[in-house]
Amino acid sequence: DDNFATIVAAMEEGRSIKQNIRRFVSYVFTSNVAELVPFLVYIFTPIPLPLAVIQALAVSLGTDLVPAMALGAEPPSPQTLTAPPEPPRRPLLTRALALRTFLFYGPLEAGLGLAGFFLAYALHGWGPFAAFDTSPPLYYQATTATFLGIVAGQISCLFAQRDGPLRERLSLGRNPLVALGLAFELALTVALIYVPGLNRFFHMAAVPPAWLLLLPVGATLFVALDVGRRALARLIGAGDVPR
């Protein structure tokens, strides 16, 4: 339309699409790390499997699907056009993004899941170096706690992948699909735990409602640590640091 503003808008949209693909990829890989770590713990330690295989499928194909798609529809941030152009051969998964995904977000999400697993046993009298009771009632409660910890990490990672100040990252108004993804994830989590028959199929137990506090507590811890990571990265002048 011979309008220079159209070129600027197209550049902004193109950069935003590329950034959203990075958010999507990082979010999914973070969940994959959180699913993998419990199996590695099971293989290399005498600890029973903290996350059942069917629960890992529930994470991959259920709780992280809609939130990841919501990240793919993030609107352009005010900083989109302030960065210099990227080299054409720069990969989508940059070194900084890979380090952030595989060495921070992923292990943190996995750590929340394992913390829930050990907390469930500790509440029933388990102590360090003691044997684990793998009978279904207690073991199913422990794997349910693992699942809740991972979901808490997914919820907070959904906001951590966004740009802008903390208030903007936590806002649900800028991208309504984020609110939809969050609502879907929470509804599915509650259904998997409390719907009779469905919870047994997914090796979960209808834990007391107080256990759902693992979600806000774990999510708050994740967000707080991410805020600290961003502040430290800016302090040392690391590149590719979302604001």
Tab-separated table of C-alpha atoms in Angstrom:
chain	number	residue	atom	x	y	z
A	1	ASP	CA	0.000	0.000	0.000
A	2	ASP	CA	3.077	2.262	-0.396
A	3	ASN	CA	2.977	3.015	3.322
A	4	PHE	CA	6.235	2.925	5.250
A	5	ALA	CA	4.296	2.187	8.456
A	6	THR	CA	3.172	-1.095	6.916
A	7	ILE	CA	6.807	-2.174	6.526
A	8	VAL	CA	7.492	-1.325	10.161
A	9	ALA	CA	4.396	-3.263	11.289
A	10	ALA	CA	5.432	-6.256	9.179
A	11	MET	CA	8.915	-6.226	10.710
A	12	GLU	CA	7.380	-6.110	14.186
A	13	GLU	CA	5.027	-8.982	13.385
A	14	GLY	CA	7.831	-11.084	11.909
A	15	ARG	CA	10.057	-10.567	14.935
A	16	SER	CA	7.139	-11.331	17.257
A	17	ILE	CA	6.387	-14.608	15.470
A	18	LYS	CA	10.015	-15.681	15.764
A	19	GLN	CA	10.082	-14.820	19.461
A	20	ASN	CA	6.818	-16.710	20.045
A	21	ILE	CA	8.269	-19.804	18.401
A	22	ARG	CA	11.186	-19.556	20.825
A	23	ARG	CA	8.800	-19.230	23.758
A	24	PHE	CA	6.835	-22.261	22.597
A	25	VAL	CA	9.950	-24.391	22.116
A	26	SER	CA	11.452	-23.373	25.450
A	27	TYR	CA	8.204	-24.044	27.307
A	28	VAL	CA	7.791	-27.522	25.830
A	29	PHE	CA	11.445	-28.465	26.388
A	30	THR	CA	11.175	-27.287	29.994
A	31	SER	CA	8.316	-29.726	30.562
A	32	ASN	CA	10.306	-32.473	28.852
A	33	VAL	CA	13.189	-31.962	31.270
A	34	ALA	CA	10.766	-32.077	34.208
A	35	GLU	CA	9.411	-35.394	32.903
A	36	LEU	CA	12.858	-36.874	32.255
A	37	VAL	CA	14.518	-36.107	35.592
A	38	PRO	CA	12.203	-38.340	37.711
A	39	PHE	CA	13.036	-41.283	35.454
A	40	LEU	CA	16.767	-40.588	35.782
A	41	VAL	CA	16.362	-40.445	39.562
A	42	TYR	CA	14.569	-43.797	39.440
A	43	ILE	CA	17.294	-45.370	37.275
A	44	PHE	CA	20.306	-44.186	39.247
A	45	THR	CA	18.976	-44.219	42.824
A	46	PRO	CA	16.967	-46.644	44.986
A	47	ILE	CA	14.007	-44.245	44.931
A	48	PRO	CA	10.743	-45.552	43.431
A	49	LEU	CA	9.619	-43.931	40.190
A	50	PRO	CA	8.383	-40.446	41.237
A	51	LEU	CA	6.270	-39.928	38.101
A	52	ALA	CA	4.291	-42.721	36.448
A	53	VAL	CA	4.615	-43.113	32.679
A	54	ILE	CA	0.937	-42.322	32.185
A	55	GLN	CA	1.407	-39.144	34.223
A	56	ALA	CA	4.284	-38.091	31.966
A	57	LEU	CA	1.905	-38.470	29.028
A	58	ALA	CA	-0.638	-36.339	30.879
A	59	VAL	CA	2.012	-33.617	31.155
A	60	SER	CA	3.130	-33.844	27.525
A	61	LEU	CA	-0.287	-34.145	25.900
A	62	GLY	CA	-2.447	-32.432	28.506
A	63	THR	CA	-1.301	-29.802	30.954
A	64	ASP	CA	1.322	-28.104	28.772
A	65	LEU	CA	-0.492	-28.183	25.417
A	66	VAL	CA	-2.881	-25.211	25.623
A	67	PRO	CA	-0.494	-22.952	27.614
A	68	ALA	CA	2.229	-23.578	25.024
A	69	MET	CA	-0.168	-22.638	22.233
A	70	ALA	CA	-1.073	-19.477	24.158
A	71	LEU	CA	2.593	-18.466	24.197
A	72	GLY	CA	2.571	-18.835	20.421
A	73	ALA	CA	0.004	-16.032	20.241
A	74	GLU	CA	1.759	-13.451	22.425
A	75	PRO	CA	1.350	-9.905	21.018
A	76	PRO	CA	4.500	-7.928	20.177
A	77	SER	CA	6.132	-6.373	23.216
A	78	PRO	CA	7.222	-2.708	23.255
A	79	GLN	CA	10.850	-3.886	23.035
A	80	THR	CA	10.309	-5.852	19.821
A	81	LEU	CA	11.749	-3.209	17.485
A	82	THR	CA	14.383	-1.818	19.840
A	83	ALA	CA	16.791	-4.734	19.377
A	84	PRO	CA	19.150	-4.745	16.383
A	85	PRO	CA	18.377	-7.141	13.516
A	86	GLU	CA	19.455	-10.751	14.053
A	87	PRO	CA	21.959	-12.464	11.781
A	88	PRO	CA	20.016	-14.562	9.245
A	89	ARG	CA	21.762	-17.759	10.347
A	90	ARG	CA	21.071	-17.291	14.052
A	91	PRO	CA	19.262	-20.441	15.244
A	92	LEU	CA	15.848	-20.354	16.869
A	93	LEU	CA	17.248	-22.147	19.920
A	94	THR	CA	20.077	-19.794	20.815
A	95	ARG	CA	22.773	-20.714	23.312
A	96	ALA	CA	21.317	-18.371	25.954
A	97	LEU	CA	17.820	-19.784	25.457
A	98	ALA	CA	19.100	-23.369	25.601
A	99	LEU	CA	21.007	-22.685	28.817
A	100	ARG	CA	17.987	-20.987	30.336
A	101	THR	CA	15.710	-23.862	29.314
A	102	PHE	CA	17.840	-26.903	30.111
A	103	LEU	CA	19.892	-25.614	33.052
A	104	PHE	CA	17.400	-23.360	34.842
A	105	TYR	CA	13.715	-23.689	33.911
A	106	GLY	CA	13.793	-27.452	33.341
A	107	PRO	CA	15.716	-28.448	36.488
A	108	LEU	CA	13.673	-25.993	38.568
A	109	GLU	CA	10.403	-27.483	37.339
A	110	ALA	CA	11.739	-30.989	37.949
A	111	GLY	CA	12.923	-29.937	41.415
A	112	LEU	CA	9.415	-28.770	42.320
A	113	GLY	CA	8.053	-32.146	41.261
A	114	LEU	CA	10.610	-34.108	43.287
A	115	ALA	CA	10.072	-31.817	46.265
A	116	GLY	CA	6.393	-32.717	46.175
A	117	PHE	CA	7.256	-36.423	46.015
A	118	PHE	CA	9.525	-36.341	49.069
A	119	LEU	CA	7.143	-34.045	50.950
A	120	ALA	CA	4.330	-36.552	50.510
A	121	TYR	CA	6.453	-39.306	52.064
A	122	ALA	CA	7.765	-36.998	54.809
A	123	LEU	CA	4.224	-36.187	55.876
A	124	HIS	CA	3.726	-39.909	56.463
A	125	GLY	CA	6.816	-40.334	58.626
A	126	TRP	CA	9.492	-41.026	56.023
A	127	GLY	CA	12.997	-39.799	56.822
A	128	PRO	CA	16.290	-39.619	54.907
A	129	PHE	CA	17.786	-43.019	54.018
A	130	ALA	CA	14.603	-44.806	55.103
A	131	ALA	CA	12.867	-47.300	52.822
A	132	PHE	CA	9.968	-46.144	50.654
A	133	ASP	CA	6.518	-47.653	51.017
A	134	THR	CA	5.380	-48.423	47.450
A	135	SER	CA	1.886	-49.620	48.365
A	136	PRO	CA	-0.762	-47.902	46.186
A	137	PRO	CA	-2.376	-45.497	48.694
A	138	LEU	CA	0.818	-43.758	49.793
A	139	TYR	CA	2.736	-44.199	46.552
A	140	TYR	CA	-0.148	-42.777	44.503
A	141	GLN	CA	-0.273	-39.769	46.811
A	142	ALA	CA	3.452	-39.222	46.291
A	143	THR	CA	3.232	-39.415	42.486
A	144	THR	CA	0.248	-37.059	42.634
A	145	ALA	CA	2.414	-34.594	44.570
A	146	THR	CA	5.113	-34.936	41.902
A	147	PHE	CA	2.533	-34.143	39.242
A	148	LEU	CA	1.317	-31.111	41.209
A	149	GLY	CA	4.882	-29.832	41.567
A	150	ILE	CA	5.487	-30.099	37.824
A	151	VAL	CA	2.204	-28.344	37.056
A	152	ALA	CA	3.210	-25.563	39.462
A	153	GLY	CA	6.407	-25.186	37.450
A	154	GLN	CA	4.449	-25.140	34.193
A	155	ILE	CA	2.151	-22.402	35.481
A	156	SER	CA	5.039	-20.161	36.485
A	157	CYS	CA	7.069	-20.993	33.370
A	158	LEU	CA	4.105	-19.773	31.336
A	159	PHE	CA	4.649	-16.300	32.812
A	160	ALA	CA	8.451	-16.531	32.897
A	161	GLN	CA	8.555	-16.973	29.114
A	162	ARG	CA	6.940	-13.578	28.567
A	163	ASP	CA	8.679	-10.215	28.194
A	164	GLY	CA	8.331	-6.989	30.107
A	165	PRO	CA	8.297	-6.047	33.812
A	166	LEU	CA	6.943	-8.560	36.314
A	167	ARG	CA	3.518	-6.930	36.385
A	168	GLU	CA	3.191	-7.249	32.599
A	169	ARG	CA	4.427	-10.838	32.625
A	170	LEU	CA	1.780	-11.772	35.194
A	171	SER	CA	-0.992	-9.889	33.388
A	172	LEU	CA	-3.811	-11.968	31.896
A	173	GLY	CA	-5.295	-9.086	29.913
A	174	ARG	CA	-2.570	-8.664	27.308
A	175	ASN	CA	-3.127	-12.140	25.880
A	176	PRO	CA	-6.520	-13.712	26.760
A	177	LEU	CA	-5.257	-17.091	25.539
A	178	VAL	CA	-2.854	-17.183	28.493
A	179	ALA	CA	-5.831	-17.034	30.859
A	180	LEU	CA	-7.553	-19.757	28.832
A	181	GLY	CA	-4.447	-21.943	28.917
A	182	LEU	CA	-4.064	-21.453	32.647
A	183	ALA	CA	-7.732	-22.273	33.291
A	184	PHE	CA	-7.516	-25.394	31.115
A	185	GLU	CA	-4.377	-26.578	32.881
A	186	LEU	CA	-5.877	-26.116	36.343
A	187	ALA	CA	-9.191	-27.737	35.379
A	188	LEU	CA	-7.438	-30.741	33.852
A	189	THR	CA	-5.191	-31.118	36.905
A	190	VAL	CA	-8.164	-31.140	39.275
A	191	ALA	CA	-10.031	-33.603	37.053
A	192	LEU	CA	-7.098	-36.015	36.872
A	193	ILE	CA	-6.789	-36.011	40.659
A	194	TYR	CA	-10.393	-36.015	41.844
A	195	VAL	CA	-12.574	-37.649	39.163
A	196	PRO	CA	-13.179	-41.251	40.300
A	197	GLY	CA	-11.749	-43.810	37.903
A	198	LEU	CA	-9.767	-41.203	36.013
A	199	ASN	CA	-7.386	-40.703	38.927
A	200	ARG	CA	-6.840	-44.436	39.302
A	201	PHE	CA	-6.101	-44.749	35.577
A	202	PHE	CA	-3.425	-42.044	35.923
A	203	HIS	CA	-2.006	-43.571	39.138
A	204	MET	CA	-3.120	-40.615	41.226
A	205	ALA	CA	-4.924	-40.275	44.544
A	206	ALA	CA	-7.655	-37.856	45.605
A	207	VAL	CA	-5.358	-36.017	47.997
A	208	PRO	CA	-6.723	-33.573	50.605
A	209	PRO	CA	-7.505	-30.146	49.034
A	210	ALA	CA	-4.745	-28.573	51.143
A	211	TRP	CA	-2.240	-30.357	48.911
A	212	LEU	CA	-3.322	-28.067	46.079
A	213	LEU	CA	-1.355	-25.362	47.888
A	214	LEU	CA	1.650	-26.921	46.156
A	215	LEU	CA	0.493	-25.080	43.030
A	216	PRO	CA	0.632	-21.446	44.277
A	217	VAL	CA	3.589	-22.064	46.587
A	218	GLY	CA	5.642	-23.776	43.881
A	219	ALA	CA	4.661	-21.211	41.243
A	220	THR	CA	5.587	-18.310	43.523
A	221	LEU	CA	8.996	-19.846	44.251
A	222	PHE	CA	9.629	-20.392	40.529
A	223	VAL	CA	8.698	-16.800	39.638
A	224	ALA	CA	10.815	-15.390	42.476
A	225	LEU	CA	13.870	-17.358	41.358
A	226	ASP	CA	13.316	-16.258	37.757
A	227	VAL	CA	13.181	-12.618	38.888
A	228	GLY	CA	16.514	-13.160	40.649
A	229	ARG	CA	17.971	-14.810	37.537
A	230	ARG	CA	16.966	-11.868	35.357
A	231	ALA	CA	18.420	-9.363	37.812
A	232	LEU	CA	21.701	-11.282	38.004
A	233	ALA	CA	21.894	-11.627	34.219
A	234	ARG	CA	21.422	-7.871	33.760
A	235	LEU	CA	23.987	-7.186	36.483
A	236	ILE	CA	26.686	-9.225	34.737
A	237	GLY	CA	25.652	-7.951	31.317
A	238	ALA	CA	24.582	-11.288	29.847
A	239	GLY	CA	23.018	-11.110	26.404
A	240	ASP	CA	19.632	-12.354	25.299
A	241	VAL	CA	18.019	-11.549	28.656
A	242	PRO	CA	14.246	-10.971	28.523
A	243	ARG	CA	13.264	-7.889	30.503
